[in-house]
Amino acid sequence: MLYDRILLTGAAGLLGTELRKRLAPKVKFLRSTDIAAMSDPAPNEELITADLGDLAVAESLVKDIDAIVHFGGLSKDADFASICRVNIVGFQSLYEAARLAGVKRVVFSSSVHAIGFYDQMHVIGTDVPARPDSNYGVAKAFGENLAQLYWDKHGLETVSVRIGSCEPKPSTRRHLLTWLSFDDMWQLVERSLSVPRVGHTIIYGASDNSATFWDNRLASHIGYRPKDSADAWQSEIHAADPHPGREDIVNRLQGGIFAK
């Protein structure tokens, strides 16, 4: 990777916990932060319990940091006032603090909820306008636009990863189209911190699933090559839920376009 000193936000969450153990061996210094307490730091890791909704706090977190892996924020189940405070105002505070501190790059955990109201019978690229499906999606669309502003105006690079369904294993028919394995999530983060120039790049976070809604060709410079696939669980998922799912409908209507 290009960067030695990393700030990881949302480090106590499901994905953040996974990233903590993978980032620490790869960098000289890892600062992990969350509003929830953490334990068992790596020898080169600093743990900080903090709320990102304050600019002064954000400024202290980014001090002497080269790059940020931003997986913090509230989930789609939170009310709008809370999402606005944390995922919008807090996100802007983090970017402004990063600019002031000379941070070089951010990896932002965006979401497919930023484009969730597109017709699922069509494949969409990374350049489509936002069509959020929730207040959470609105906040992720705001984040992507803020990342674009800070690249255009201040030269702060970002890779916005529109994460699908990142779970230990796929368990529903929807996951057959949207699943992202932990290993592939890590590859996305590692590649996003390794490519010499990204500007502001949007990329869909999904594994190598036979059925998909999303086309990553415009983000090919990231070099992401997913290794896992929800297809390995297809028989198990179909047996548990025998009713045709969207992955079947998509393939029929598109003439099997997604079949590998």
Tab-separated table of C-alpha atoms in Angstrom:
chain	number	residue	atom	x	y	z
A	1	MET	CA	0.000	0.000	0.000
A	2	LEU	CA	1.045	3.608	-0.581
A	3	TYR	CA	0.229	4.874	2.903
A	4	ASP	CA	1.858	4.089	6.261
A	5	ARG	CA	-0.396	5.891	8.729
A	6	ILE	CA	-4.103	5.042	8.508
A	7	LEU	CA	-7.203	6.224	10.370
A	8	LEU	CA	-9.999	3.632	10.448
A	9	THR	CA	-13.447	4.891	11.487
A	10	GLY	CA	-16.321	2.633	12.465
A	11	ALA	CA	-13.693	0.243	13.784
A	12	ALA	CA	-16.017	-1.481	16.286
A	13	GLY	CA	-18.599	-2.451	13.667
A	14	LEU	CA	-18.885	-5.743	11.793
A	15	LEU	CA	-16.804	-4.589	8.824
A	16	GLY	CA	-14.562	-2.315	10.863
A	17	THR	CA	-13.609	-5.175	13.177
A	18	GLU	CA	-12.657	-7.234	10.141
A	19	LEU	CA	-10.611	-4.357	8.694
A	20	ARG	CA	-8.769	-3.690	11.957
A	21	LYS	CA	-7.102	-7.085	11.969
A	22	ARG	CA	-6.253	-6.893	8.260
A	23	LEU	CA	-4.949	-3.315	8.212
A	24	ALA	CA	-2.692	-3.475	11.255
A	25	PRO	CA	-0.121	-5.903	9.747
A	26	LYS	CA	0.054	-3.829	6.537
A	27	VAL	CA	0.835	-0.374	7.933
A	28	LYS	CA	3.274	1.294	10.322
A	29	PHE	CA	0.515	2.928	12.362
A	30	LEU	CA	-3.244	2.343	12.612
A	31	ARG	CA	-5.563	4.656	14.554
A	32	SER	CA	-8.912	2.922	15.050
A	33	THR	CA	-11.903	4.916	16.261
A	34	ASP	CA	-15.567	4.325	16.985
A	35	ILE	CA	-18.231	5.672	19.314
A	36	ALA	CA	-18.222	2.198	20.885
A	37	ALA	CA	-15.287	1.007	22.967
A	38	MET	CA	-12.755	-1.468	21.536
A	39	SER	CA	-10.108	-3.701	23.050
A	40	ASP	CA	-6.972	-5.714	22.267
A	41	PRO	CA	-5.049	-3.210	20.120
A	42	ALA	CA	-2.292	-4.443	17.828
A	43	PRO	CA	1.227	-3.298	18.791
A	44	ASN	CA	1.081	-0.524	16.168
A	45	GLU	CA	-2.565	0.404	16.803
A	46	GLU	CA	-4.100	3.263	18.792
A	47	LEU	CA	-7.722	2.904	19.923
A	48	ILE	CA	-9.830	6.052	20.388
A	49	THR	CA	-13.472	6.212	21.448
A	50	ALA	CA	-14.917	9.309	19.786
A	51	ASP	CA	-17.953	10.856	18.103
A	52	LEU	CA	-17.140	12.107	14.589
A	53	GLY	CA	-19.897	14.741	14.646
A	54	ASP	CA	-17.518	17.425	15.967
A	55	LEU	CA	-14.872	19.197	13.836
A	56	ALA	CA	-12.453	19.559	16.758
A	57	VAL	CA	-12.668	15.808	17.415
A	58	ALA	CA	-12.179	15.052	13.721
A	59	GLU	CA	-9.108	17.320	13.634
A	60	SER	CA	-7.523	15.408	16.517
A	61	LEU	CA	-8.244	12.057	14.836
A	62	VAL	CA	-6.597	12.941	11.517
A	63	LYS	CA	-3.428	14.415	13.013
A	64	ASP	CA	-0.338	12.835	11.369
A	65	ILE	CA	-2.528	10.563	9.217
A	66	ASP	CA	-1.818	9.770	5.528
A	67	ALA	CA	-5.130	8.147	4.544
A	68	ILE	CA	-8.560	7.422	6.021
A	69	VAL	CA	-10.652	4.269	5.710
A	70	HIS	CA	-14.082	5.658	6.617
A	71	PHE	CA	-16.501	2.920	7.646
A	72	GLY	CA	-18.156	4.935	10.407
A	73	GLY	CA	-21.718	6.231	10.483
A	74	LEU	CA	-25.242	5.207	11.359
A	75	SER	CA	-27.152	2.446	9.595
A	76	LYS	CA	-30.213	2.788	7.392
A	77	ASP	CA	-32.472	2.079	10.383
A	78	ALA	CA	-31.605	5.363	12.148
A	79	ASP	CA	-33.921	8.383	12.082
A	80	PHE	CA	-33.122	11.235	9.703
A	81	ALA	CA	-32.030	13.712	12.398
A	82	SER	CA	-29.404	11.249	13.620
A	83	ILE	CA	-28.306	10.361	10.086
A	84	CYS	CA	-27.993	14.068	9.278
A	85	ARG	CA	-25.846	14.756	12.358
A	86	VAL	CA	-23.506	11.795	11.933
A	87	ASN	CA	-23.526	10.742	8.255
A	88	ILE	CA	-23.813	14.225	6.728
A	89	VAL	CA	-22.525	16.886	9.164
A	90	GLY	CA	-19.999	14.494	10.711
A	91	PHE	CA	-18.828	13.367	7.295
A	92	GLN	CA	-18.222	16.955	6.189
A	93	SER	CA	-16.292	17.601	9.412
A	94	LEU	CA	-14.064	14.618	8.693
A	95	TYR	CA	-13.311	15.807	5.144
A	96	GLU	CA	-12.590	19.345	6.234
A	97	ALA	CA	-10.290	18.094	8.981
A	98	ALA	CA	-8.589	15.802	6.468
A	99	ARG	CA	-8.037	18.719	4.074
A	100	LEU	CA	-6.555	20.879	6.795
A	101	ALA	CA	-4.261	18.050	7.911
A	102	GLY	CA	-3.018	17.239	4.411
A	103	VAL	CA	-4.514	13.749	4.279
A	104	LYS	CA	-3.926	12.293	0.818
A	105	ARG	CA	-6.748	9.765	0.324
A	106	VAL	CA	-10.033	8.479	1.731
A	107	VAL	CA	-11.692	5.109	1.199
A	108	PHE	CA	-15.393	5.812	1.822
A	109	SER	CA	-17.894	3.066	2.553
A	110	SER	CA	-20.752	4.337	0.435
A	111	SER	CA	-23.694	2.059	-0.299
A	112	VAL	CA	-25.853	0.761	-3.116
A	113	HIS	CA	-28.693	2.514	-1.272
A	114	ALA	CA	-27.386	5.669	-3.002
A	115	ILE	CA	-28.695	4.218	-6.299
A	116	GLY	CA	-31.356	1.880	-4.903
A	117	PHE	CA	-34.310	3.138	-6.976
A	118	TYR	CA	-32.915	2.210	-10.371
A	119	ASP	CA	-34.857	-0.430	-12.282
A	120	GLN	CA	-33.243	-3.702	-11.303
A	121	MET	CA	-33.873	-5.184	-14.744
A	122	HIS	CA	-31.000	-3.089	-16.110
A	123	VAL	CA	-27.281	-2.991	-15.467
A	124	ILE	CA	-26.021	0.418	-14.343
A	125	GLY	CA	-22.489	1.798	-14.368
A	126	THR	CA	-20.671	3.834	-11.769
A	127	ASP	CA	-21.430	7.099	-13.605
A	128	VAL	CA	-25.224	7.110	-13.180
A	129	PRO	CA	-26.801	9.946	-11.148
A	130	ALA	CA	-27.806	9.093	-7.600
A	131	ARG	CA	-31.301	7.678	-7.015
A	132	PRO	CA	-31.336	7.002	-3.274
A	133	ASP	CA	-33.906	4.667	-1.777
A	134	SER	CA	-33.880	6.018	1.809
A	135	ASN	CA	-32.590	8.816	4.010
A	136	TYR	CA	-29.538	6.638	4.551
A	137	GLY	CA	-29.098	6.514	0.770
A	138	VAL	CA	-29.453	10.303	0.602
A	139	ALA	CA	-26.582	10.613	3.093
A	140	LYS	CA	-24.407	8.242	1.040
A	141	ALA	CA	-25.178	10.242	-2.126
A	142	PHE	CA	-24.196	13.401	-0.222
A	143	GLY	CA	-20.959	11.702	0.788
A	144	GLU	CA	-20.107	10.819	-2.802
A	145	ASN	CA	-20.790	14.384	-3.922
A	146	LEU	CA	-18.732	15.810	-1.083
A	147	ALA	CA	-15.870	13.501	-2.052
A	148	GLN	CA	-16.122	14.816	-5.624
A	149	LEU	CA	-16.022	18.418	-4.368
A	150	TYR	CA	-12.948	17.815	-2.234
A	151	TRP	CA	-11.162	16.181	-5.168
A	152	ASP	CA	-12.088	18.922	-7.657
A	153	LYS	CA	-11.430	21.821	-5.299
A	154	HIS	CA	-8.733	20.565	-2.944
A	155	GLY	CA	-7.115	17.517	-4.588
A	156	LEU	CA	-8.138	15.125	-1.802
A	157	GLU	CA	-8.591	11.716	-3.439
A	158	THR	CA	-11.415	9.298	-2.600
A	159	VAL	CA	-12.581	5.856	-3.600
A	160	SER	CA	-16.307	5.601	-2.826
A	161	VAL	CA	-17.208	1.918	-2.471
A	162	ARG	CA	-20.921	1.312	-3.022
A	163	ILE	CA	-21.149	-1.735	-0.769
A	164	GLY	CA	-23.811	-4.330	-1.551
A	165	SER	CA	-24.434	-6.990	1.111
A	166	CYS	CA	-21.209	-7.615	3.023
A	167	GLU	CA	-21.828	-10.657	5.181
A	168	PRO	CA	-19.764	-13.689	6.249
A	169	LYS	CA	-21.809	-15.736	3.725
A	170	PRO	CA	-24.825	-15.103	1.477
A	171	SER	CA	-28.101	-16.265	2.994
A	172	THR	CA	-30.946	-14.827	0.875
A	173	ARG	CA	-31.862	-14.721	-2.802
A	174	ARG	CA	-31.041	-11.016	-2.853
A	175	HIS	CA	-27.516	-11.847	-1.753
A	176	LEU	CA	-27.056	-13.911	-4.909
A	177	LEU	CA	-26.845	-10.546	-6.707
A	178	THR	CA	-25.432	-8.256	-4.027
A	179	TRP	CA	-23.083	-10.305	-1.816
A	180	LEU	CA	-19.584	-9.013	-1.016
A	181	SER	CA	-17.316	-11.386	0.886
A	182	PHE	CA	-15.012	-10.158	3.635
A	183	ASP	CA	-11.974	-11.156	1.549
A	184	ASP	CA	-13.235	-9.205	-1.460
A	185	MET	CA	-14.079	-6.216	0.758
A	186	TRP	CA	-10.497	-6.265	2.002
A	187	GLN	CA	-9.194	-6.475	-1.566
A	188	LEU	CA	-11.249	-3.387	-2.450
A	189	VAL	CA	-9.795	-1.427	0.467
A	190	GLU	CA	-6.247	-2.595	-0.205
A	191	ARG	CA	-6.453	-1.803	-3.914
A	192	SER	CA	-7.981	1.610	-3.140
A	193	LEU	CA	-4.932	2.406	-0.999
A	194	SER	CA	-2.440	1.031	-3.544
A	195	VAL	CA	-3.317	2.630	-6.897
A	196	PRO	CA	-1.121	5.688	-7.630
A	197	ARG	CA	-3.989	7.961	-8.707
A	198	VAL	CA	-7.745	7.583	-8.158
A	199	GLY	CA	-9.156	11.137	-8.234
A	200	HIS	CA	-12.673	10.429	-7.101
A	201	THR	CA	-13.585	6.917	-8.160
A	202	ILE	CA	-16.902	5.187	-7.502
A	203	ILE	CA	-16.871	1.396	-7.497
A	204	TYR	CA	-19.522	-1.201	-6.667
A	205	GLY	CA	-18.666	-3.490	-3.789
A	206	ALA	CA	-19.827	-6.934	-4.862
A	207	SER	CA	-18.143	-10.289	-5.290
A	208	ASP	CA	-17.973	-12.236	-8.564
A	209	ASN	CA	-21.668	-13.181	-8.564
A	210	SER	CA	-23.143	-14.519	-11.807
A	211	ALA	CA	-26.170	-12.237	-11.524
A	212	THR	CA	-25.631	-8.554	-10.864
A	213	PHE	CA	-27.127	-5.104	-11.351
A	214	TRP	CA	-23.780	-3.295	-11.529
A	215	ASP	CA	-20.984	-2.623	-14.006
A	216	ASN	CA	-17.530	-1.643	-12.696
A	217	ARG	CA	-15.787	-1.042	-16.017
A	218	LEU	CA	-15.260	2.680	-15.332
A	219	ALA	CA	-13.430	1.742	-12.129
A	220	SER	CA	-11.163	-0.837	-13.767
A	221	HIS	CA	-8.050	1.217	-12.875
A	222	ILE	CA	-8.543	0.184	-9.243
A	223	GLY	CA	-7.571	-3.340	-10.274
A	224	TYR	CA	-10.298	-5.027	-8.237
A	225	ARG	CA	-10.641	-8.704	-9.185
A	226	PRO	CA	-13.153	-10.400	-6.860
A	227	LYS	CA	-12.261	-13.968	-5.921
A	228	ASP	CA	-15.465	-15.136	-4.210
A	229	SER	CA	-18.995	-15.683	-5.513
A	230	ALA	CA	-22.441	-16.141	-4.021
A	231	ASP	CA	-22.947	-18.844	-6.656
A	232	ALA	CA	-21.337	-21.375	-4.314
A	233	TRP	CA	-24.389	-21.037	-2.001
A	234	GLN	CA	-27.029	-20.917	-4.759
A	235	SER	CA	-28.380	-24.456	-4.259
A	236	GLU	CA	-28.538	-24.020	-0.487
A	237	ILE	CA	-30.361	-20.674	-0.784
A	238	HIS	CA	-32.808	-21.960	-3.403
A	239	ALA	CA	-33.626	-24.978	-1.242
A	240	ALA	CA	-34.377	-22.731	1.730
A	241	ASP	CA	-36.469	-20.357	-0.420
A	242	PRO	CA	-37.893	-22.155	-3.498
A	243	HIS	CA	-39.766	-19.113	-4.844
A	244	PRO	CA	-38.098	-17.467	-7.869
A	245	GLY	CA	-35.974	-14.519	-6.890
A	246	ARG	CA	-34.763	-11.418	-8.652
A	247	GLU	CA	-31.607	-13.113	-9.872
A	248	ASP	CA	-33.809	-15.567	-11.841
A	249	ILE	CA	-36.025	-12.793	-13.236
A	250	VAL	CA	-33.060	-10.629	-14.191
A	251	ASN	CA	-31.422	-13.474	-16.066
A	252	ARG	CA	-34.604	-14.384	-17.948
A	253	LEU	CA	-35.479	-10.816	-18.957
A	254	GLN	CA	-31.928	-10.082	-20.031
A	255	GLY	CA	-31.632	-13.319	-21.964
A	256	GLY	CA	-29.095	-14.767	-19.580
A	257	ILE	CA	-26.769	-11.782	-19.976
A	258	PHE	CA	-25.373	-12.275	-16.496
A	259	ALA	CA	-24.495	-15.932	-16.901
A	260	LYS	CA	-20.752	-16.492	-16.771
